[in-house]
Tab-separated table of N, CA and C in Angstrom:
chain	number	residue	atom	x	y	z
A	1	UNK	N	-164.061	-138.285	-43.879
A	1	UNK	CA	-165.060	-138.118	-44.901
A	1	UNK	C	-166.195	-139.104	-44.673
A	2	UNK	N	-167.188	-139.037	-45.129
A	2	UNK	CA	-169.094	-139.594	-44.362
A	2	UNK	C	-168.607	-140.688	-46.249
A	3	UNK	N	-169.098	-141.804	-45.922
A	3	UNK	CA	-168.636	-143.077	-46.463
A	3	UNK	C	-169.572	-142.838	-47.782
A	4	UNK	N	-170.649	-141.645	-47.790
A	4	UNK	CA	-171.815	-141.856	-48.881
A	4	UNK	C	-171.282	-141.000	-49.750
A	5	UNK	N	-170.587	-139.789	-49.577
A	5	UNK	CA	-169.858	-138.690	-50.601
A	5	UNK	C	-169.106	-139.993	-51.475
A	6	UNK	N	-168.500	-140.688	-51.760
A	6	UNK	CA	-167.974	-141.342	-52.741
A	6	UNK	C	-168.673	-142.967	-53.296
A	7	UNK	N	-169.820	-143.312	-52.607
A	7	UNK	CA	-170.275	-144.579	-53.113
A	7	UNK	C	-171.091	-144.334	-53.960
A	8	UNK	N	-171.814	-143.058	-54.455
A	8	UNK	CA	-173.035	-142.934	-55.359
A	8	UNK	C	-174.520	-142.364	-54.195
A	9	UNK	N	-175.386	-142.258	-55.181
A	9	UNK	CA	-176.685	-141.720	-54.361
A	9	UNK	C	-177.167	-142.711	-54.068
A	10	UNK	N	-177.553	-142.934	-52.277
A	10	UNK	CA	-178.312	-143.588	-52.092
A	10	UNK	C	-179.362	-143.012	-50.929
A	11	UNK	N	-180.211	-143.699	-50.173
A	11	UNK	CA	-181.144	-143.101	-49.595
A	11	UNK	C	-180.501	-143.384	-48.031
A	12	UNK	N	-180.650	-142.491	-46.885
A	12	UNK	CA	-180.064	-142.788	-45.674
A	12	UNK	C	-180.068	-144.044	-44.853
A	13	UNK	N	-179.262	-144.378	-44.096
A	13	UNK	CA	-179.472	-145.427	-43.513
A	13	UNK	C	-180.371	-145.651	-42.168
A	14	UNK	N	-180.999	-144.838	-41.567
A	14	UNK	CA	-181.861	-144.789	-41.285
A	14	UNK	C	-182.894	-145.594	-40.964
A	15	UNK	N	-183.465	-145.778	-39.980
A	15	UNK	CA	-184.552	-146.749	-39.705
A	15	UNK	C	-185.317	-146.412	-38.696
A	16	UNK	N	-187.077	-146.323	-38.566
A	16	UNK	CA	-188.029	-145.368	-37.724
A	16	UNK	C	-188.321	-144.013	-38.085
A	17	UNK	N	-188.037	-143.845	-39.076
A	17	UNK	CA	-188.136	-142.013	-39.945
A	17	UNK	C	-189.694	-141.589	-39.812
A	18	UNK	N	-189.566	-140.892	-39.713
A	18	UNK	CA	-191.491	-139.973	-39.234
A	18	UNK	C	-192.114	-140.398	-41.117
A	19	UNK	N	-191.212	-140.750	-41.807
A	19	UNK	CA	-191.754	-140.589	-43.420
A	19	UNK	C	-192.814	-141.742	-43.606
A	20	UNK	N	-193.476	-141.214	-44.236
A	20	UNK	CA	-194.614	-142.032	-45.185
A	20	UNK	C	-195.979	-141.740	-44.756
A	21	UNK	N	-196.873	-141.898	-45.771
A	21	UNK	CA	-198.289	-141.819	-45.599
A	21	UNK	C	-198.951	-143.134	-45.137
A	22	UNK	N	-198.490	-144.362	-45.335
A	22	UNK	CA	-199.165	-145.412	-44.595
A	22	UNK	C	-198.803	-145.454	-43.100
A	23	UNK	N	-197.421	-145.303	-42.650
A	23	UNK	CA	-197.514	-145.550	-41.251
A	23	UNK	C	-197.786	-143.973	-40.826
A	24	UNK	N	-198.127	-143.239	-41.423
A	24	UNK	CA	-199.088	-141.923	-40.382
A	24	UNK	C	-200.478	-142.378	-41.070
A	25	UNK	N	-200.793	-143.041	-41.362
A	25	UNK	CA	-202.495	-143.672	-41.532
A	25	UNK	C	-202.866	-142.099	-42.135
A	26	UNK	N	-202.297	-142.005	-43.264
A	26	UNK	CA	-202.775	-140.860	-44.227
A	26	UNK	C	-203.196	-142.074	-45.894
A	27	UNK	N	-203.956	-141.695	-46.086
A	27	UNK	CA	-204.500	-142.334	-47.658
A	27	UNK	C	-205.345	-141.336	-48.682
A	28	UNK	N	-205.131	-141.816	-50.043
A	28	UNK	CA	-205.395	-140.518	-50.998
A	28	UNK	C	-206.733	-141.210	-51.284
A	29	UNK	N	-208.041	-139.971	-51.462
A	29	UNK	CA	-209.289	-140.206	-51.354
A	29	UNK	C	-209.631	-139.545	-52.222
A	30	UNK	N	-210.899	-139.031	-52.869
A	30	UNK	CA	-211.266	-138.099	-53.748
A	30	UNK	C	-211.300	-136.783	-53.116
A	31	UNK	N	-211.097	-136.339	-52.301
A	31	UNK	CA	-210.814	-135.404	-51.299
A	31	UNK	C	-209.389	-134.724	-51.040
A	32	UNK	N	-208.232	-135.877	-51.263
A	32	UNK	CA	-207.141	-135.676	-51.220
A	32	UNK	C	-207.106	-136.788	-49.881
A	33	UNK	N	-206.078	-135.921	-48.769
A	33	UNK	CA	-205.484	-137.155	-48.044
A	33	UNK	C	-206.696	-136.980	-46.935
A	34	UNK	N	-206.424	-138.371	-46.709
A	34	UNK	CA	-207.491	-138.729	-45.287
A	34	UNK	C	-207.212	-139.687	-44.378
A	35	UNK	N	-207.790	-139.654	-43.338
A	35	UNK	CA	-207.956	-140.698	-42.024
A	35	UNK	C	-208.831	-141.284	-42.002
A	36	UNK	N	-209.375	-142.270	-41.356
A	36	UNK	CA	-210.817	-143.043	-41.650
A	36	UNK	C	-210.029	-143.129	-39.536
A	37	UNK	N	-210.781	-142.951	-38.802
A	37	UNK	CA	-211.326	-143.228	-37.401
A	37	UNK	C	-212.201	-144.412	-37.157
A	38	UNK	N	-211.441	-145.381	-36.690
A	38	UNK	CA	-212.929	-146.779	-36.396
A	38	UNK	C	-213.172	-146.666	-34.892
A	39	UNK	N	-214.677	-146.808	-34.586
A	39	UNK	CA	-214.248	-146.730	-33.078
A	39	UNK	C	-215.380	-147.993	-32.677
A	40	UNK	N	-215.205	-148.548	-31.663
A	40	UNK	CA	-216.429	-149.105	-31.364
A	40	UNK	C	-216.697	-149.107	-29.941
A	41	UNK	N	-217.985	-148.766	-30.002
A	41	UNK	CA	-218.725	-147.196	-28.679
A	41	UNK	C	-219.608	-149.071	-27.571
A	42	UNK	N	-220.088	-148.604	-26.451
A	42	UNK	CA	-221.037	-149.143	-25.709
A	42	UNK	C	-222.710	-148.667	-26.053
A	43	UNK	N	-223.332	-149.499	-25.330
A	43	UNK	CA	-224.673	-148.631	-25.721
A	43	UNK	C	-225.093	-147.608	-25.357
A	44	UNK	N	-224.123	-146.861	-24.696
A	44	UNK	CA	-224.593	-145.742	-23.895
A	44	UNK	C	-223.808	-144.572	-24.790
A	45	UNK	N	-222.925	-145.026	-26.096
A	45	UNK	CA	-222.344	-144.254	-27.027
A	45	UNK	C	-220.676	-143.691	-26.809
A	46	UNK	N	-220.467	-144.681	-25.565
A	46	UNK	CA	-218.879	-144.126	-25.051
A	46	UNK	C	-217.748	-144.920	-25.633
A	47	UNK	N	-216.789	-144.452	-25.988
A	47	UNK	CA	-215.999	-145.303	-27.027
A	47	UNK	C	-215.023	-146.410	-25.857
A	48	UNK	N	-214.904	-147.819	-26.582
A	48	UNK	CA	-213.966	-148.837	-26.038
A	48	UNK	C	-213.156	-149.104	-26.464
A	49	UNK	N	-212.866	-148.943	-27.722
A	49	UNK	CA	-211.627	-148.918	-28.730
A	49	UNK	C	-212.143	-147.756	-30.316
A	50	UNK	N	-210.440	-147.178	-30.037
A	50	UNK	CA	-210.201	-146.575	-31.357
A	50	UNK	C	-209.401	-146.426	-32.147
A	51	UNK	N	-209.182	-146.451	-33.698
A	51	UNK	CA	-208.099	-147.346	-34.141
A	51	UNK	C	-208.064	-146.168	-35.601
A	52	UNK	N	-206.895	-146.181	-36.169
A	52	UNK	CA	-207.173	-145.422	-37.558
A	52	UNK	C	-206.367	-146.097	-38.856
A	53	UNK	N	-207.316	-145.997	-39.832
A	53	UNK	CA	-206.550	-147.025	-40.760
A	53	UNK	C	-206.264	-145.303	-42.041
A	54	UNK	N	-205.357	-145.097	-43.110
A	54	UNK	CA	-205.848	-144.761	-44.070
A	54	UNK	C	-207.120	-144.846	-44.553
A	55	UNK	N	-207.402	-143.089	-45.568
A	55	UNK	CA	-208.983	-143.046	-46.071
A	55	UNK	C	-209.146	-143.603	-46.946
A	56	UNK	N	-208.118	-144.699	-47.882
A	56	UNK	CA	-208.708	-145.230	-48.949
A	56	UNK	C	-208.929	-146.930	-48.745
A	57	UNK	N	-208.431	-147.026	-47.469
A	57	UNK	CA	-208.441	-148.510	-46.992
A	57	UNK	C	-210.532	-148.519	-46.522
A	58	UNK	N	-210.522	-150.069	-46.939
A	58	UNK	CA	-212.158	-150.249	-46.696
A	58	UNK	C	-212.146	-150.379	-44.951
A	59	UNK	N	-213.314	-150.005	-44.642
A	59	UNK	CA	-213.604	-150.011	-43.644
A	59	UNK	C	-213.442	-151.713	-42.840
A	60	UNK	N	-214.113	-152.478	-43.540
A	60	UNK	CA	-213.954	-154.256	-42.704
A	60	UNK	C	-212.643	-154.888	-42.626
A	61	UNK	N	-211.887	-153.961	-43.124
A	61	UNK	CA	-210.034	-154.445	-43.056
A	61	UNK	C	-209.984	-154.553	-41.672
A	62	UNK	N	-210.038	-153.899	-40.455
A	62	UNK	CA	-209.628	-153.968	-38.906
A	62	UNK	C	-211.022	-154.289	-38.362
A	63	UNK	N	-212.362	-154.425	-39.097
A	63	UNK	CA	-213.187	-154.854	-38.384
A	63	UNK	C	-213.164	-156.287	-37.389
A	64	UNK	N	-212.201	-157.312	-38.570
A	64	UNK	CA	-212.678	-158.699	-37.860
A	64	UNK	C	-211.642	-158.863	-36.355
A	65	UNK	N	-210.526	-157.772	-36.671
A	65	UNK	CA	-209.808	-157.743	-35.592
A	65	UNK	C	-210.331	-157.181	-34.148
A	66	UNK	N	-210.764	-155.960	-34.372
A	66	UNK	CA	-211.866	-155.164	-33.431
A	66	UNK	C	-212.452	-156.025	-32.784
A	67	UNK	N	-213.856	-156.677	-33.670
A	67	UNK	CA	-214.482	-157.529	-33.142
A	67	UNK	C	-214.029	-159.126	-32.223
A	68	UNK	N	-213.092	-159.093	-32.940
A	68	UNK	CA	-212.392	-160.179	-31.660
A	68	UNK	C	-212.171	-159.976	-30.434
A	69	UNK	N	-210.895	-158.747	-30.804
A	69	UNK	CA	-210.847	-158.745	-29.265
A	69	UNK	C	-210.908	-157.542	-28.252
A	70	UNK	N	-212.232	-156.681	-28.726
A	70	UNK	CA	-212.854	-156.083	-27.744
A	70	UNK	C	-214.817	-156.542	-27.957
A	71	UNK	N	-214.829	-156.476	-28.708
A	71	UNK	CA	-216.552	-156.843	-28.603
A	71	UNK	C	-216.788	-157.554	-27.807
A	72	UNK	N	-218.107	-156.910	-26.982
A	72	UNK	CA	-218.804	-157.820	-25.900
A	72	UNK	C	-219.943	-157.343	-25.673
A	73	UNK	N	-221.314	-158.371	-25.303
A	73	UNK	CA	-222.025	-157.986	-25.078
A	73	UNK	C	-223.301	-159.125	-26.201
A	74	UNK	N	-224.664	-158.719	-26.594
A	74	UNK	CA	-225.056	-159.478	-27.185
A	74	UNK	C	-225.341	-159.494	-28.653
A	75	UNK	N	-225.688	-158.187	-28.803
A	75	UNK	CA	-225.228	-158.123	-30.468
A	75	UNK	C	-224.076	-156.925	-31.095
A	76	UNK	N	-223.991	-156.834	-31.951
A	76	UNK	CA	-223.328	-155.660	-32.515
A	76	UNK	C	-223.985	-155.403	-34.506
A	77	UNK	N	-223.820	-154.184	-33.675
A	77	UNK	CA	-224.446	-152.805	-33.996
A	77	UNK	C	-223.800	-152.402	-35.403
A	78	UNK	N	-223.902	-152.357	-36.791
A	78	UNK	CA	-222.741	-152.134	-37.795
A	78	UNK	C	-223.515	-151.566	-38.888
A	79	UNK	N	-223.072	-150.219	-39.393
A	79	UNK	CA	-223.313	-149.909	-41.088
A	79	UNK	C	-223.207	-151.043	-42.403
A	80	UNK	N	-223.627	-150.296	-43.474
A	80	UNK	CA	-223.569	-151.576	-44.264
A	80	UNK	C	-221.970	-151.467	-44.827
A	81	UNK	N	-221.411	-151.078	-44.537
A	81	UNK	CA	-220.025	-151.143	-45.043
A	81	UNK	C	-219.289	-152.638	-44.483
A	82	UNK	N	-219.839	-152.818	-43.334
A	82	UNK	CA	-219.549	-153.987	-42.047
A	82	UNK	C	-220.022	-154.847	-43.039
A	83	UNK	N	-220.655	-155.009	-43.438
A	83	UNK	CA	-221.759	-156.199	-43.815
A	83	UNK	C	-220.778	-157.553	-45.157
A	84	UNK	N	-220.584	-158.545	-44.444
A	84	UNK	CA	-219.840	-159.061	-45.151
A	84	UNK	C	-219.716	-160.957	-44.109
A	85	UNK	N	-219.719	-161.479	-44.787
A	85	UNK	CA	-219.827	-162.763	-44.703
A	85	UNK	C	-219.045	-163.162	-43.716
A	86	UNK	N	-217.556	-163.018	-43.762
A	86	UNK	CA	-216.535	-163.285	-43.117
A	86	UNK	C	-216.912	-162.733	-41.625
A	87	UNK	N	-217.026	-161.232	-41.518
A	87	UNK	CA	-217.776	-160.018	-40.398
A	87	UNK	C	-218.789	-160.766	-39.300
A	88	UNK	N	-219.959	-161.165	-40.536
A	88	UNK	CA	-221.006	-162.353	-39.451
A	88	UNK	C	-220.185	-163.227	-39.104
A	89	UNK	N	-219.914	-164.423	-39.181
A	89	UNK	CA	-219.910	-165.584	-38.849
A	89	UNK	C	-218.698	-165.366	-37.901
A	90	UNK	N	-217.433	-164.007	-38.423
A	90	UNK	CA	-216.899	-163.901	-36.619
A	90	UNK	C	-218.025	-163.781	-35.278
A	91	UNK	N	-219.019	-162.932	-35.872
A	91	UNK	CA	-219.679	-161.836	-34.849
A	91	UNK	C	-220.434	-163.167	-34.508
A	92	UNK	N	-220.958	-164.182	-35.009
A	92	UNK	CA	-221.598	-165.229	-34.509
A	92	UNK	C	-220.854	-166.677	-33.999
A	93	UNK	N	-219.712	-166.167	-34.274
A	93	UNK	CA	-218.863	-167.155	-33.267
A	93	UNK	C	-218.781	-167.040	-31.995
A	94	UNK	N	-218.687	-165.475	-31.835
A	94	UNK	CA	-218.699	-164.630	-30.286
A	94	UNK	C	-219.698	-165.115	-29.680
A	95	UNK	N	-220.917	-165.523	-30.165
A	95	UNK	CA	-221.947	-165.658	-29.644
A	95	UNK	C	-222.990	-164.356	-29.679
A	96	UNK	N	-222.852	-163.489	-30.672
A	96	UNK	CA	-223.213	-162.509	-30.684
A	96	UNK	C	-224.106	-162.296	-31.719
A	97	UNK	N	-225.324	-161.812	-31.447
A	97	UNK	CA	-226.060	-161.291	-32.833
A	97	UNK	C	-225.694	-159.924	-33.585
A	98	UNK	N	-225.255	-160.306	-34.819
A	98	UNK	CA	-225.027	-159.448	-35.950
A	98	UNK	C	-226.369	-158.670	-36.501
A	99	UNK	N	-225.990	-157.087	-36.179
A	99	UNK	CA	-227.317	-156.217	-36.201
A	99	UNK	C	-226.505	-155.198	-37.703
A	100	UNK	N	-226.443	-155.797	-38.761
A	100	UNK	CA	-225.523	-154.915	-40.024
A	100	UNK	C	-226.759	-155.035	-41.164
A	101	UNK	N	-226.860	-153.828	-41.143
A	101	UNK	CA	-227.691	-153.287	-42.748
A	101	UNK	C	-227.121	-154.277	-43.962
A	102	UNK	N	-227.719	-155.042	-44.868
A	102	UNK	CA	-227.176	-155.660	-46.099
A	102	UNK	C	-227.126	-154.581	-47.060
A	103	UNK	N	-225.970	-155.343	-47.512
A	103	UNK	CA	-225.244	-154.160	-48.883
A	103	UNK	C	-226.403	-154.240	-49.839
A	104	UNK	N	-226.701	-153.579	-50.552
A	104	UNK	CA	-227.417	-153.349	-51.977
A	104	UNK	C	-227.515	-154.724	-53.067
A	105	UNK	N	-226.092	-154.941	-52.762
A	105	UNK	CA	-225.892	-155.995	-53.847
A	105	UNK	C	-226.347	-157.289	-53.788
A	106	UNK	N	-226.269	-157.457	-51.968
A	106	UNK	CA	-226.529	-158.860	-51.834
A	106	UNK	C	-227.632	-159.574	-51.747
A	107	UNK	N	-227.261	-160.542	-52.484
A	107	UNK	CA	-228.579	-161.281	-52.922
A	107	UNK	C	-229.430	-161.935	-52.178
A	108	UNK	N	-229.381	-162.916	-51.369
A	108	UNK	CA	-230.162	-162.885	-50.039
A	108	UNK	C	-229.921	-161.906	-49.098
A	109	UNK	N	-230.962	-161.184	-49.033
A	109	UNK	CA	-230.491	-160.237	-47.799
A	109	UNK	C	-230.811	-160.578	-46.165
A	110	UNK	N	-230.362	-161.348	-45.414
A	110	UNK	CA	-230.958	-161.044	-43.932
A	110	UNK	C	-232.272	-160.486	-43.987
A	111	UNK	N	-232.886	-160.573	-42.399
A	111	UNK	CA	-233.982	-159.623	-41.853
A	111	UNK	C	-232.929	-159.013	-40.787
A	112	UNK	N	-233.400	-157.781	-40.690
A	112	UNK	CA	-232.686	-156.431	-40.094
A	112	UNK	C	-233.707	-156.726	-38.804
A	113	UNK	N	-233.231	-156.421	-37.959
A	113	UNK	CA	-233.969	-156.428	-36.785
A	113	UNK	C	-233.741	-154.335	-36.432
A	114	UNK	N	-234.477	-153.454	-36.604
A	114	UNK	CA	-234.910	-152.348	-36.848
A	114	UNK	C	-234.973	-151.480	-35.420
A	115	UNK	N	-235.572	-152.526	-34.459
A	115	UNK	CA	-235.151	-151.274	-33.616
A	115	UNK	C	-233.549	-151.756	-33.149
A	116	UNK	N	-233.070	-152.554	-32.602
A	116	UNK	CA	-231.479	-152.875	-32.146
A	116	UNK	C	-230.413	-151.528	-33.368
A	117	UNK	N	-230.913	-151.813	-34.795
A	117	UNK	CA	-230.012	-150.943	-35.468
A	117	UNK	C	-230.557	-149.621	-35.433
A	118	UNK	N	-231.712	-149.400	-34.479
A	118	UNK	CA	-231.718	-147.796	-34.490
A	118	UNK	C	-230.781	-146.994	-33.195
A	119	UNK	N	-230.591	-148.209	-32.717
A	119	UNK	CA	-229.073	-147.292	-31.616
A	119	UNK	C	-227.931	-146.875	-32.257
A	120	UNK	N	-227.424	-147.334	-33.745
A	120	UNK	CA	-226.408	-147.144	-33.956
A	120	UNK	C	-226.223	-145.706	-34.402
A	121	UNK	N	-227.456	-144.736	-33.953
A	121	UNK	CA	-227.444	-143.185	-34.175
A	121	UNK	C	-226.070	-142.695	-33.130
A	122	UNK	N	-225.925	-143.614	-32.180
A	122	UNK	CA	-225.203	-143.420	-31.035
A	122	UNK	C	-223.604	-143.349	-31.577
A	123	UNK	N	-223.232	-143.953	-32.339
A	123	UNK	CA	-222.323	-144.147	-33.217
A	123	UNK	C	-221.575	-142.417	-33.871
A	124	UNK	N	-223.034	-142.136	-34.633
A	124	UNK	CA	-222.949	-140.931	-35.779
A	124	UNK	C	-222.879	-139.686	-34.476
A	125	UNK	N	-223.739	-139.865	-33.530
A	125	UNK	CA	-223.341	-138.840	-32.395
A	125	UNK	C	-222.036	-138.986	-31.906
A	126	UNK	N	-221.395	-139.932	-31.686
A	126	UNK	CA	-220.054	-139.428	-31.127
A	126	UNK	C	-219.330	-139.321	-32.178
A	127	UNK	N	-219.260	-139.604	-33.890
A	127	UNK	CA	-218.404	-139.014	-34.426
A	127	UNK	C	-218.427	-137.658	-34.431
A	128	UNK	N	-219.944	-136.821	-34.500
A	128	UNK	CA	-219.985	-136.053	-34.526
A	128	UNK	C	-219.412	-134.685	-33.379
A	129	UNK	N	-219.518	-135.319	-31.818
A	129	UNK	CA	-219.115	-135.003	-30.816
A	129	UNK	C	-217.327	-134.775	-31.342
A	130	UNK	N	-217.122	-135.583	-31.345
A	130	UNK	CA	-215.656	-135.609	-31.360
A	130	UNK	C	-214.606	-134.664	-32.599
A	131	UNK	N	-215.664	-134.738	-33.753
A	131	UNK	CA	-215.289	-133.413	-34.887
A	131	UNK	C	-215.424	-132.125	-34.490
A	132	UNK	N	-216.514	-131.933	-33.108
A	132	UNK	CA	-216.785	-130.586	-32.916
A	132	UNK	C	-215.136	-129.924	-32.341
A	133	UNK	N	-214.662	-130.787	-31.936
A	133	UNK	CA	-213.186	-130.395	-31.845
A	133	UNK	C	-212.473	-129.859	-32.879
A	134	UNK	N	-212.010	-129.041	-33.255
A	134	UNK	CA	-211.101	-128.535	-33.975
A	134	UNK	C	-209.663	-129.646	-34.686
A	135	UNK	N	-209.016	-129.869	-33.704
A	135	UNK	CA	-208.079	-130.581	-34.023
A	135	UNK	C	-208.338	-131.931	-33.856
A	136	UNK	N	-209.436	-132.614	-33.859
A	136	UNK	CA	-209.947	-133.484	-34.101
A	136	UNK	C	-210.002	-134.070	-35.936
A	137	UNK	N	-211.111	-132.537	-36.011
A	137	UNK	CA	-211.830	-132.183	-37.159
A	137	UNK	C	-210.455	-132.104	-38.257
A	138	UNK	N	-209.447	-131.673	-37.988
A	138	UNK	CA	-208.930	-131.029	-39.149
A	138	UNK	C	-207.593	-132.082	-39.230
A	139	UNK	N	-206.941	-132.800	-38.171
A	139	UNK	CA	-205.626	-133.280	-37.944
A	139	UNK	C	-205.067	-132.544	-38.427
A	140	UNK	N	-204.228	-131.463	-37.245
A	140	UNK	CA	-203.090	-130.705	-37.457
A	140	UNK	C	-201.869	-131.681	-37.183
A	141	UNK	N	-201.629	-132.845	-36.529
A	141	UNK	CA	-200.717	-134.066	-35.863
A	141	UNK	C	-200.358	-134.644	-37.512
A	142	UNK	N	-199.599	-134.910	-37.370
A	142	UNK	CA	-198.504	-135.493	-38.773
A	142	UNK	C	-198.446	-137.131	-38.457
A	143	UNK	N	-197.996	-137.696	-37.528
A	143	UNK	CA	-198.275	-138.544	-37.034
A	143	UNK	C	-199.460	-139.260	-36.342
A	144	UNK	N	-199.511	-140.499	-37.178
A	144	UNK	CA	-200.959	-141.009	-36.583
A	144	UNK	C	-200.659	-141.435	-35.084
A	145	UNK	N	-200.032	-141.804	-34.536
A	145	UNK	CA	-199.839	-142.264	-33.182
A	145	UNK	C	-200.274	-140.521	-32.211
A	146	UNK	N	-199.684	-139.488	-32.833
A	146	UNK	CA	-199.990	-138.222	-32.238
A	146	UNK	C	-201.525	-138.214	-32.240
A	147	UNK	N	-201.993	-138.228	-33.243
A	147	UNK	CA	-203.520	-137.984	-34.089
A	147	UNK	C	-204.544	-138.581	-33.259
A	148	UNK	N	-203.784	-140.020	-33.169
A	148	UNK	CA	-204.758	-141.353	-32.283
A	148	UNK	C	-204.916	-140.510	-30.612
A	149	UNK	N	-203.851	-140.243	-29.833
A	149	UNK	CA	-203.870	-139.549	-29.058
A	149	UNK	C	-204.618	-138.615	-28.919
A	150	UNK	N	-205.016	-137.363	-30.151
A	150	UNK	CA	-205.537	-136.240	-29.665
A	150	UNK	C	-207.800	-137.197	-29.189
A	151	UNK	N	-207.467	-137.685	-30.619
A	151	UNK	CA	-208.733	-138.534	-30.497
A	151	UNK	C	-209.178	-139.273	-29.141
A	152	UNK	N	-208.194	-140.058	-28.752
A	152	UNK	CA	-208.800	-140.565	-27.405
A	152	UNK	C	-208.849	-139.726	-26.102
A	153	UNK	N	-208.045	-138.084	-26.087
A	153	UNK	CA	-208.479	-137.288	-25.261
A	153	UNK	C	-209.443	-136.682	-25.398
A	154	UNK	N	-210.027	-136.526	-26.670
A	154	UNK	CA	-211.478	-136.171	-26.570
A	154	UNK	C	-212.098	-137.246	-26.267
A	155	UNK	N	-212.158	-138.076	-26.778
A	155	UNK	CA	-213.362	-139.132	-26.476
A	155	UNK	C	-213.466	-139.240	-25.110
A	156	UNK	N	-212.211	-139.377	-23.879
A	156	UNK	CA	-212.019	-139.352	-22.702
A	156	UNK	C	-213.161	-138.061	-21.842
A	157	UNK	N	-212.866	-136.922	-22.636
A	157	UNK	CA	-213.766	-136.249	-21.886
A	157	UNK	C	-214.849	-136.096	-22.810
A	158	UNK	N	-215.600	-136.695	-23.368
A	158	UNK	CA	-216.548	-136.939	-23.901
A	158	UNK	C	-217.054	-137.827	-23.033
A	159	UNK	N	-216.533	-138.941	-22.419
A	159	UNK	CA	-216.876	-139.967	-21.847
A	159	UNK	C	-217.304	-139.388	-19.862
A	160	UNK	N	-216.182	-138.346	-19.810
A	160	UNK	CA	-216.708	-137.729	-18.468
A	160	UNK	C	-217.858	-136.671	-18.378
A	161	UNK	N	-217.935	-136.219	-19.608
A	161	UNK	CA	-218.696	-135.163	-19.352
A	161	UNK	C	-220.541	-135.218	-19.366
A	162	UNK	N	-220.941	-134.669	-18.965
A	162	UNK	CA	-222.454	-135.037	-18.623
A	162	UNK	C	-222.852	-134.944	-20.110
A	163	UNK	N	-224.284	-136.009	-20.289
A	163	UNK	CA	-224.475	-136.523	-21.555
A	163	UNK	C	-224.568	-135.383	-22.557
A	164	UNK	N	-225.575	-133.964	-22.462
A	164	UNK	CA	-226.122	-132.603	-23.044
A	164	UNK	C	-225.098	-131.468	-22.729
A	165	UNK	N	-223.767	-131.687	-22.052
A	165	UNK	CA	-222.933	-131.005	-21.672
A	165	UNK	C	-221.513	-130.926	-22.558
A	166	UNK	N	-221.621	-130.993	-23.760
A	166	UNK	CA	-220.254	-131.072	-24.387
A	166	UNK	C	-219.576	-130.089	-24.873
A	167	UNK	N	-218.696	-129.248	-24.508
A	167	UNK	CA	-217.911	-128.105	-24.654
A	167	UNK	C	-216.867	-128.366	-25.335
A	168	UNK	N	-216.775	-127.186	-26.717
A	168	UNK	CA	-215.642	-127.809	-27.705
A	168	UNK	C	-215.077	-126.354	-28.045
């Protein structure tokens, strides 16, 4: 006889189960469930790292990590979601100039240096590249480790394919 028919209800013993919405980086949004995709691209718009947190987690949660330890180069490039105290003074430890839109709220705001943050269109183009995918677009993958996968094979041939040449 299996030792659980007579001790009472309990939950399996079990450990590594496909279950839950945080470790498949699923989060409840006004939308219902979501993924949030972070990626951070070169200047030429090709991705160097990509990472997925839940959609209700803020975006600067894996930023300061990102920025550690792949950023390179001389500045970086960030929405105002980035924009946060802690965010700079990593990004200027690197030795790097911080190119991030100020939030609304904040009270001294920086000067934006205007053209550097007009590359970050490069950004909104490869999310967009990469949704033109279907299973990109929709996550049919249950698992984020699957999900992360389908993502970096597109981006992969996103990254081979000639710049005006993207077939989805």
């Amino acid at each position: 006889m299996h030792h659980r028919r007579f001790s009472g209800p309990s939950s399996s013993r079990c450990f590594g189960r496909k279950r839950g919405i945080k470790e498949n980086a699923l989060g409840r949004s006004r939308g219902g469930f979501s993924t949030k995709v972070h990626a951070l691209l070169d200047t030429q718009g090709r991705p160097l790292h990509l990472e997925l947190t839940p959609g209700q987690q803020h975006d600067c949660t894996v930023a300061k990590e990102i920025i550690t330890h792949h950023a390179q180069g001389k500045a970086v490039i960030a929405d105002t979601a980035y924009d946060s105290d802690e965010i700079i003074s990593q990004v200027r430890a690197q030795q790097m100039k911080p190119v991030i839109c100020p939030h609304p709220r904040r009270r001294k705001k920086p000067r934006l240096d205007r053209g550097k943050y007009r590359k970050r269109y490069r950004v909104e183009v490869f999310f967009h590249d990469i949704k033109r995918f279907r299973a990109v677009a929709t996550r049919f993958e249950k698992r984020a480790r699957h999900y992360l996968s389908v993502v970096q094979l597109v981006s992969a041939l996103l990254w081979l394919a000639p710049q005006n040449a993207v077939a989805s």
